[in-house]
PDB file of C-alpha atoms in Angstrom:
ATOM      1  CA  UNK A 102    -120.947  10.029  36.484  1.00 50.00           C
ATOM      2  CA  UNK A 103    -118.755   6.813  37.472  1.00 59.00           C
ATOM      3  CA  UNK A 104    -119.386   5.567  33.708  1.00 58.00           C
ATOM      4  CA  UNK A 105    -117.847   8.663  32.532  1.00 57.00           C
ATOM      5  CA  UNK A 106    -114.973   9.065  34.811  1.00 55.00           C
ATOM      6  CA  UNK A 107    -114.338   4.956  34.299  1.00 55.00           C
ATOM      7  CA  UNK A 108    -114.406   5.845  29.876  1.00 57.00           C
ATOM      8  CA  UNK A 109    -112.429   8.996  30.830  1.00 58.00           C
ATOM      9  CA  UNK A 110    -109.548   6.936  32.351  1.00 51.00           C
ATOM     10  CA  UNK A 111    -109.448   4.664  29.741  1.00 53.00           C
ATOM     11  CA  UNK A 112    -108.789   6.647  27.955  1.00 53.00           C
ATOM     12  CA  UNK A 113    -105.999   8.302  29.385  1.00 50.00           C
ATOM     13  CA  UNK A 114    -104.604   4.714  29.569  1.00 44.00           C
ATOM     14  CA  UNK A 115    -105.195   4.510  25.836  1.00 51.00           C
ATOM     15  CA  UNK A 116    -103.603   8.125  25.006  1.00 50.00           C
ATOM     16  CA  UNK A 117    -100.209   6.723  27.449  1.00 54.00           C
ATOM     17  CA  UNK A 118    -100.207   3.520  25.828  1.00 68.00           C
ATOM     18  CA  UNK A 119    -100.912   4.451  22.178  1.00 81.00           C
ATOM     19  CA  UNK A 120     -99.809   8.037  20.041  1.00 92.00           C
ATOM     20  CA  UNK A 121    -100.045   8.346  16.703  1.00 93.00           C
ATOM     21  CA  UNK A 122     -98.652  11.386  14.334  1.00 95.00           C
ATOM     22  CA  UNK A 123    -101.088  14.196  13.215  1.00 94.00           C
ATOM     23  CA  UNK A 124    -100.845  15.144   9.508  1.00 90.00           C
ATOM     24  CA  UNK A 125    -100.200  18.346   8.574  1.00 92.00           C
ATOM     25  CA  UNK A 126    -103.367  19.281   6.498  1.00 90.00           C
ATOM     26  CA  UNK A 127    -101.231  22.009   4.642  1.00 90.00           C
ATOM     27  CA  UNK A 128     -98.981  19.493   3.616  1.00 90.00           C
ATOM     28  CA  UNK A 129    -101.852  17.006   2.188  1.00 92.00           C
ATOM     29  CA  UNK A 130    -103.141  19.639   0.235  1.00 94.00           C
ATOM     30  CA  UNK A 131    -100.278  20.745  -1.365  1.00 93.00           C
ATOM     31  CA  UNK A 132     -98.910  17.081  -2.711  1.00 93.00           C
ATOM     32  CA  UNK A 133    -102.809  16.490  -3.970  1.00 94.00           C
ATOM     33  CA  UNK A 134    -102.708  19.376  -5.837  1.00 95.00           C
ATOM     34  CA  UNK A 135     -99.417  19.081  -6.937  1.00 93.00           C
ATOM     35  CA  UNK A 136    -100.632  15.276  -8.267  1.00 93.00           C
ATOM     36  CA  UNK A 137    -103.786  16.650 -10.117  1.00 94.00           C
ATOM     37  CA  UNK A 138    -102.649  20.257 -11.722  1.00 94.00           C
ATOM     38  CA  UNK A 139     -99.275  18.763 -12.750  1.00 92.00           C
ATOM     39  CA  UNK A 140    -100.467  15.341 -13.801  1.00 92.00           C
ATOM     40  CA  UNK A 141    -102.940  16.743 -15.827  1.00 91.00           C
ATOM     41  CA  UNK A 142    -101.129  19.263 -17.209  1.00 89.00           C
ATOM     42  CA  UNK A 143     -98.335  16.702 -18.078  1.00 87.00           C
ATOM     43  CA  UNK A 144    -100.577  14.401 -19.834  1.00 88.00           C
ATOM     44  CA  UNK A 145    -102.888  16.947 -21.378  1.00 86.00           C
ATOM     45  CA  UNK A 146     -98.974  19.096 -22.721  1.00 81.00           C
ATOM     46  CA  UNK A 147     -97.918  15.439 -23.767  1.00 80.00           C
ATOM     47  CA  UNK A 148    -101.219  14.039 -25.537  1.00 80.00           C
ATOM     48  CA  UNK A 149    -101.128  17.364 -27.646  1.00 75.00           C
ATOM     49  CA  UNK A 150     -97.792  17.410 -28.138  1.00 64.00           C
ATOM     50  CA  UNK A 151     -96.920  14.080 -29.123  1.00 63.00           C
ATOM     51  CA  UNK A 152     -95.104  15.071 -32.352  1.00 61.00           C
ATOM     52  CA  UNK A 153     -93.593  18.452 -31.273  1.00 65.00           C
ATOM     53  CA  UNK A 154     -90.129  17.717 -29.581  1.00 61.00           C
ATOM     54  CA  UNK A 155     -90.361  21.056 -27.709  1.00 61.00           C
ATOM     55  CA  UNK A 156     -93.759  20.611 -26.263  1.00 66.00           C
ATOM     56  CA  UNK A 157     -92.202  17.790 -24.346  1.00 67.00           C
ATOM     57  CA  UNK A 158     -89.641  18.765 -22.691  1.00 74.00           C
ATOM     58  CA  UNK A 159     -92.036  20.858 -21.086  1.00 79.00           C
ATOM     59  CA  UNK A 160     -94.658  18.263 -20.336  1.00 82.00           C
ATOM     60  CA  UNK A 161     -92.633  15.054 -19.164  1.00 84.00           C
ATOM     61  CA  UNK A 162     -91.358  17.484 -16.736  1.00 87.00           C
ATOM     62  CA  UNK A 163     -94.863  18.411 -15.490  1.00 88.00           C
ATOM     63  CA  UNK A 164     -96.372  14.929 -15.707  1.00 90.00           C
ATOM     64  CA  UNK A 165     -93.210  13.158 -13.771  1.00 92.00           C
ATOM     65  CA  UNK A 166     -93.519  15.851 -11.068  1.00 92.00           C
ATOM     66  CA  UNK A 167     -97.438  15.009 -10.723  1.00 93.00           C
ATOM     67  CA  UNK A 168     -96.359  11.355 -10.861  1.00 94.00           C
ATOM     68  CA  UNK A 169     -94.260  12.346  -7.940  1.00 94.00           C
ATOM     69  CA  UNK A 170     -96.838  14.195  -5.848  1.00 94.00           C
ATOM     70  CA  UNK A 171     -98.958  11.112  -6.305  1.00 94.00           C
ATOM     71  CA  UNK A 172     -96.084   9.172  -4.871  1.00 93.00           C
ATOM     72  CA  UNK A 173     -95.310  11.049  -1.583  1.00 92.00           C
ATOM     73  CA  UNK A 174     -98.409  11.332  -0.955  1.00 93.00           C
ATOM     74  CA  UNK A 175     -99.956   7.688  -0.876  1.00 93.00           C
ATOM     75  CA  UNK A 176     -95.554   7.145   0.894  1.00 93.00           C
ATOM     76  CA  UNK A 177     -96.224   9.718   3.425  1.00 93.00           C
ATOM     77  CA  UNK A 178     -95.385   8.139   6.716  1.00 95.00           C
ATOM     78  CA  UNK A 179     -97.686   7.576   9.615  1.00 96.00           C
ATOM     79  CA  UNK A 180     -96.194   7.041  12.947  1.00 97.00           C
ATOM     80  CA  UNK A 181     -97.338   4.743  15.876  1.00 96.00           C
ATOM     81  CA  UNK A 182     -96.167   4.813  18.237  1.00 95.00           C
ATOM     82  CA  UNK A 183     -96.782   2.098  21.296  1.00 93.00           C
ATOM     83  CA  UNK A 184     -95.028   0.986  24.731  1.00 90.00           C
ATOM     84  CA  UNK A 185     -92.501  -1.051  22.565  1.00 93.00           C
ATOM     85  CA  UNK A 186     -92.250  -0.075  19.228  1.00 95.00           C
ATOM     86  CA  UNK A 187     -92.521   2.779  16.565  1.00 97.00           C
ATOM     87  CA  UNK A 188     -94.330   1.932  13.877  1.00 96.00           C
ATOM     88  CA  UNK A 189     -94.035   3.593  10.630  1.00 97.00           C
ATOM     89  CA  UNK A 190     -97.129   2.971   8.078  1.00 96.00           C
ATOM     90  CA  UNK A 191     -98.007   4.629   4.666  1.00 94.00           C
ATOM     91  CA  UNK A 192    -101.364   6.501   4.050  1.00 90.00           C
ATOM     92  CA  UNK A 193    -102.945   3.413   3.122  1.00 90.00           C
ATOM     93  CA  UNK A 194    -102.063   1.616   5.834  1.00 91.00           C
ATOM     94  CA  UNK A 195     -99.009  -0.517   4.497  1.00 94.00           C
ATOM     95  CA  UNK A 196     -96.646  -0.798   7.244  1.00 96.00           C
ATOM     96  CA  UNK A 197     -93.157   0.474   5.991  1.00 95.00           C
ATOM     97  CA  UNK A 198     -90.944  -0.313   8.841  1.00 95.00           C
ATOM     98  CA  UNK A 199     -90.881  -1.061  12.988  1.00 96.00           C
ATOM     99  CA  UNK A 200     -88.629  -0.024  15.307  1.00 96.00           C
ATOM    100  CA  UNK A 201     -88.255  -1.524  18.708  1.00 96.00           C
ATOM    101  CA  UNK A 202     -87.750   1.557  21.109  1.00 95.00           C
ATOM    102  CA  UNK A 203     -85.540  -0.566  23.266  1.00 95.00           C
ATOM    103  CA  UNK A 204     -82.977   0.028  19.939  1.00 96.00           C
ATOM    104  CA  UNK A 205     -82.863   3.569  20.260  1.00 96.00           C
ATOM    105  CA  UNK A 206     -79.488   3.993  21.613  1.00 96.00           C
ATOM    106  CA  UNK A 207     -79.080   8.238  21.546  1.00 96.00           C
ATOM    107  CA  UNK A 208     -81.249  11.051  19.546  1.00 96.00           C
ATOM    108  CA  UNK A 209     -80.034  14.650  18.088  1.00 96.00           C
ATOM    109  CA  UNK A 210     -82.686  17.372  17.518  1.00 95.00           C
ATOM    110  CA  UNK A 211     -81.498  20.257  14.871  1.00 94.00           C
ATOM    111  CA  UNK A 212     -83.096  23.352  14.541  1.00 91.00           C
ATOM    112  CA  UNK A 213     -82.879  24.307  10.834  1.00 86.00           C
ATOM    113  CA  UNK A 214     -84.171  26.924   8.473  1.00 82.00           C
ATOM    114  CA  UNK A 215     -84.616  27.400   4.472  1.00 72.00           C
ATOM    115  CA  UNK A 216     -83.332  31.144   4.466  1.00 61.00           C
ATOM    116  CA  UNK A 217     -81.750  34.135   7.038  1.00 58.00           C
ATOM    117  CA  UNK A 218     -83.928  36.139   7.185  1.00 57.00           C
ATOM    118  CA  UNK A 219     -87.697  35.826   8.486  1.00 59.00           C
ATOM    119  CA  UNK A 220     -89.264  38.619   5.693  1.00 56.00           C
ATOM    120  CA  UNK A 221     -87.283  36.417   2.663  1.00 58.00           C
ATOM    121  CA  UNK A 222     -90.434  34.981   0.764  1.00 56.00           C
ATOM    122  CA  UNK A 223     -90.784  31.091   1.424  1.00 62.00           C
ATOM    123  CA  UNK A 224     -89.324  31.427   4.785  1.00 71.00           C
ATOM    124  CA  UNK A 225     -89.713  27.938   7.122  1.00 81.00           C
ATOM    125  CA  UNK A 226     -88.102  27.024  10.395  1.00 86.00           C
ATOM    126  CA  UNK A 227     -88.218  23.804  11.597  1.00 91.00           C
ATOM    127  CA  UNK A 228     -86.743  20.682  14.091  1.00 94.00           C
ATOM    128  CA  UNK A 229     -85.359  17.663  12.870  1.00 94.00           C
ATOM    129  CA  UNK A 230     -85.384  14.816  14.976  1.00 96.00           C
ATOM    130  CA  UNK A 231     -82.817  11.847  14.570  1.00 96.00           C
ATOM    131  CA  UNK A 232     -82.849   8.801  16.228  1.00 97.00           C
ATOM    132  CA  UNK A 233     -79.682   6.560  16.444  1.00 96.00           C
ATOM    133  CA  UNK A 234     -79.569   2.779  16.899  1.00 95.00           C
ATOM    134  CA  UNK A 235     -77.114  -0.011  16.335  1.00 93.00           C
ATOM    135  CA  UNK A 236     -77.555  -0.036  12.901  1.00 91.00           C
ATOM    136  CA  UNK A 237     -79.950   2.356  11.976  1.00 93.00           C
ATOM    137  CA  UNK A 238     -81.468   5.938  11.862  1.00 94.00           C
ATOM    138  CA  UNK A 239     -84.224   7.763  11.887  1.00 96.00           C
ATOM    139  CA  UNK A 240     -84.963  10.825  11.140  1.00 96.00           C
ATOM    140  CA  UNK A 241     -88.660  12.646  11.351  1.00 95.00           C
ATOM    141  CA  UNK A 242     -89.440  16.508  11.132  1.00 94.00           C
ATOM    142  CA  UNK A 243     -91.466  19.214  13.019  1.00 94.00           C
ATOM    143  CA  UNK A 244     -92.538  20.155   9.349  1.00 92.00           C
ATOM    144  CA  UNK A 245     -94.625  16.755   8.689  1.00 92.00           C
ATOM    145  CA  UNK A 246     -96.552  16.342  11.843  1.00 95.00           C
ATOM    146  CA  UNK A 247     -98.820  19.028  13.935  1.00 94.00           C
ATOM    147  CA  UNK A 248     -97.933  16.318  17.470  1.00 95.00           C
ATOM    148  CA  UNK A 249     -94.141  16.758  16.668  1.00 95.00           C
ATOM    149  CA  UNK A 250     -93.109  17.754  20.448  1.00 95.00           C
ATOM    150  CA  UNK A 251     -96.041  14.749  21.691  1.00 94.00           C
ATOM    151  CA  UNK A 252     -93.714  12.027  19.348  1.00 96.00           C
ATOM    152  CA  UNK A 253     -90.646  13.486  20.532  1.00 96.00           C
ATOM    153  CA  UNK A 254     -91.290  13.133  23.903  1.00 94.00           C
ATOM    154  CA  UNK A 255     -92.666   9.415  23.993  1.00 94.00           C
ATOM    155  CA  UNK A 256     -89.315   8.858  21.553  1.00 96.00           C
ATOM    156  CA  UNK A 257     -86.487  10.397  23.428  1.00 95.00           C
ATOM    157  CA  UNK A 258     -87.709   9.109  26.718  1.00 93.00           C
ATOM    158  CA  UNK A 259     -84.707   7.654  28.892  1.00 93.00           C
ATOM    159  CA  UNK A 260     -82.274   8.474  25.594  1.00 95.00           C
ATOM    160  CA  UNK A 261     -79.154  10.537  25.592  1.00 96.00           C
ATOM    161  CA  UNK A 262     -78.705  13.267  23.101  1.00 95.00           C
ATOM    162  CA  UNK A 263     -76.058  12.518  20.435  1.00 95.00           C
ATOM    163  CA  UNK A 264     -73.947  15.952  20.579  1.00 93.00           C
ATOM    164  CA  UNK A 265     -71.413  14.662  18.569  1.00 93.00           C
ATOM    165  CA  UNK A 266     -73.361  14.198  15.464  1.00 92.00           C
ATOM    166  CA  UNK A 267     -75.079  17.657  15.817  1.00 92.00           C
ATOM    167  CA  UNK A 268     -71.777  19.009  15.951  1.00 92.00           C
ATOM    168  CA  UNK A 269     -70.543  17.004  12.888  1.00 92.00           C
ATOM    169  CA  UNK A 270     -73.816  18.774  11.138  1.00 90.00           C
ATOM    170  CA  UNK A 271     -73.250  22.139  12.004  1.00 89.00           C
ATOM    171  CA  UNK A 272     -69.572  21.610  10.686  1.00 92.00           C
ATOM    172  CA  UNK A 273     -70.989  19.790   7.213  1.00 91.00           C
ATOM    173  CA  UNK A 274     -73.684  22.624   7.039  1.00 88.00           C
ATOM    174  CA  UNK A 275     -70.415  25.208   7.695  1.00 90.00           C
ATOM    175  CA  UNK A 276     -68.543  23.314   4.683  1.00 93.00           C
ATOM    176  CA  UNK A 277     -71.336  23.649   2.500  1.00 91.00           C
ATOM    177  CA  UNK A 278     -71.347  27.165   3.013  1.00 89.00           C
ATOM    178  CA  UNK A 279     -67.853  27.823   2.761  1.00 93.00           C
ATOM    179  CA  UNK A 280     -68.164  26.263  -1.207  1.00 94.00           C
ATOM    180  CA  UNK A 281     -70.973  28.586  -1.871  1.00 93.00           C
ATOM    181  CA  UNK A 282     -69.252  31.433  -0.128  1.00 92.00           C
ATOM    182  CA  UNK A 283     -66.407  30.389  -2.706  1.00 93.00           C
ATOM    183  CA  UNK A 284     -68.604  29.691  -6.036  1.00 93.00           C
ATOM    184  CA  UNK A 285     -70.797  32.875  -5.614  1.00 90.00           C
ATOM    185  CA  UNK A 286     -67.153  34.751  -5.169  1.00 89.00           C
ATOM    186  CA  UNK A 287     -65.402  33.408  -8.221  1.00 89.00           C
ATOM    187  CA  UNK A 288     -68.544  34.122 -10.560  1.00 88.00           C
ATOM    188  CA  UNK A 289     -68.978  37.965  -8.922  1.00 83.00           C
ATOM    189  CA  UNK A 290     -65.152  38.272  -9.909  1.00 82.00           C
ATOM    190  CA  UNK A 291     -65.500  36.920 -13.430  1.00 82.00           C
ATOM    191  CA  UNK A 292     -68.811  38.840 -13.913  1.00 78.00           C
ATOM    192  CA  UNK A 293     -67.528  42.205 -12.661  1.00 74.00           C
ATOM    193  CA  UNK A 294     -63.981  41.815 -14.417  1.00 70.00           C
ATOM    194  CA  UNK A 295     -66.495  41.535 -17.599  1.00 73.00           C
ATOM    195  CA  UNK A 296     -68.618  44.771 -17.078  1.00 66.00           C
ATOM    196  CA  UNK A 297     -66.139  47.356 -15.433  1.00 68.00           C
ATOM    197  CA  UNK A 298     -64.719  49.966 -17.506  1.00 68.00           C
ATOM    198  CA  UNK A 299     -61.479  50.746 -16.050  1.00 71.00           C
ATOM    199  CA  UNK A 300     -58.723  49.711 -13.282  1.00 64.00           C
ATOM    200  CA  UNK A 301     -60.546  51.296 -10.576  1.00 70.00           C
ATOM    201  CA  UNK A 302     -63.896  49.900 -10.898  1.00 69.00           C
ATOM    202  CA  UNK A 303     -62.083  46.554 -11.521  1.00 71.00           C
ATOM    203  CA  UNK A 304     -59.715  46.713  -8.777  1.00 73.00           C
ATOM    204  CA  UNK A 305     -63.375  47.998  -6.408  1.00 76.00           C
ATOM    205  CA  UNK A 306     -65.042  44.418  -8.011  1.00 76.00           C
ATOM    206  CA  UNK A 307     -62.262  42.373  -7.362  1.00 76.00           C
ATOM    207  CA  UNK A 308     -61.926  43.451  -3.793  1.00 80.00           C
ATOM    208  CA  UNK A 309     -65.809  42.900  -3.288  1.00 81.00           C
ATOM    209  CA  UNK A 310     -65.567  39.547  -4.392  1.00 86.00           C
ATOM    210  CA  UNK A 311     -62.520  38.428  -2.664  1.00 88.00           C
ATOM    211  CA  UNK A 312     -64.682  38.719   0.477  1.00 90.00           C
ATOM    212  CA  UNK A 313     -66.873  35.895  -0.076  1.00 89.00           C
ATOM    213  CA  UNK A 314     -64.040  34.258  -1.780  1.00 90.00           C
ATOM    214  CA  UNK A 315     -61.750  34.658   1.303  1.00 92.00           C
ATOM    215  CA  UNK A 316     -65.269  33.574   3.838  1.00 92.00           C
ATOM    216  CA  UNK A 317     -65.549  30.466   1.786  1.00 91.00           C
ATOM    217  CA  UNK A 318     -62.160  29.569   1.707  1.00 92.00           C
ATOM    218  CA  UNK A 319     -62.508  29.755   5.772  1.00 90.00           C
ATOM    219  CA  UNK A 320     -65.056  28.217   6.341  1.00 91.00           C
ATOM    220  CA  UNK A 321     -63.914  25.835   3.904  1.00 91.00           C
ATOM    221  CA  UNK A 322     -60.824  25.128   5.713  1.00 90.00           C
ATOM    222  CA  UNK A 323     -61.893  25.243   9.323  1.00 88.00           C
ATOM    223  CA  UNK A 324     -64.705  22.831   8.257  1.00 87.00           C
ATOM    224  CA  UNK A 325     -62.692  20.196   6.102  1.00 81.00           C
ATOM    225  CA  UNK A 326     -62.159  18.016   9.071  1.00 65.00           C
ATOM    226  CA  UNK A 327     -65.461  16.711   8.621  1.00 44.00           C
ATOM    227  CA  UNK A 328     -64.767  14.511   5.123  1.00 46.00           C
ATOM    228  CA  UNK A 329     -61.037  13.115   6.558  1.00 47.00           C
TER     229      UNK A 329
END
């Protein structure tokens, strides 16, 4: 019983002393596959294809994305993370970069989403975590590892959180808005001018549109502060 409780304590000392990140399974699968199917595809399109221009531009596509699969995956970043330093390694084991912790000056944490609504197909929420130093950041996601909140934790510890920078994001992400707001306007404008049939249906368009037109030119403006 003393053996156990003696290589149970261990290693809880181990588990303090030493974390590293989980990989998302989900996310391994998806860049092999993406590798093979698209890879092959690319070179099998290409190999047939060598004298047809069209065929091509279909399979250079294909075989660069597989190409690029291939590359995140063996990149994909491992961290460890000890009493003094995180360490950030590829698959393989190549070590990419280390970061003393006692350089961590501040953090920000961003909850962010891909869409606005939950039922829209693809839908993904997740936290970004940034880490500021001197002369550096770092940023890792909730989407990439299944110990985010475990990392987060052992990284944040005895940091303060950089509120200024997530309010220069939400601004930026505001601005960005505001010029699709604007874009989507101006094209709904040009494309319903095009299609109605008479004043009224025009003048109906034209009022439609100038709502996202008018939203992106206030967002637009309220936001601009962030690129003076």
């Amino acid at each position: 019983v003393t053996c156990k409780l003696k290589k149970r304590q261990k290693l809880l000392m181990k588990s303090k002393e030493f974390i590293k990140s989980e990989i998302k399974t989900s996310n391994i699968i998806i860049l092999i596959l993406g590798g093979i199917i698209f890879s092959f595809l690319g070179i099998k399109l290409t190999i047939s294809g060598i004298e047809k221009t069209g065929i091509l531009f279909i399979s250079i596509p294909f075989l660069l994305f597989g190409l690029l699969s291939i590359y995140h995956l063996i990149n994909h970043n491992i961290l460890i993370i000890n009493k003094e330093k995180l360490i950030v390694k590829t698959l393989i084991g190549i070590t990419k970069r280390t970061i003393n912790l006692s350089e961590i000056l501040s953090y920000n944490e961003i909850e962010k989403e891909n869409a606005k609504w939950k039922g829209e197909a693809g839908y993904m929420k997740w936290k970004d975590l940034t880490l500021f130093g001197k002369d550096f950041k770092y940023k890792i996601s909730s989407s990439s590892y299944g110990n985010y909140a475990e990392l987060k934790r052992a990284l944040i510890k005895g940091k303060k959180r950089n509120t200024k920078s997530e309010s220069e994001w939400q601004r930026k992400n505001s601005f960005y808005y505001g010029i699709g707001f604007l874009i989507f306007g101006i094209i709904l404008c040009i494309w319903f001018g095009k299609i109605s049939e008479n004043f009224n249906e025009e003048l109906l368009s034209v009022g439609f549109s100038s709502l996202f037109i008018i939203v992106g030119i206030y967002l637009i403006t309220k936001n601009r502060k962030a690129y003076r």
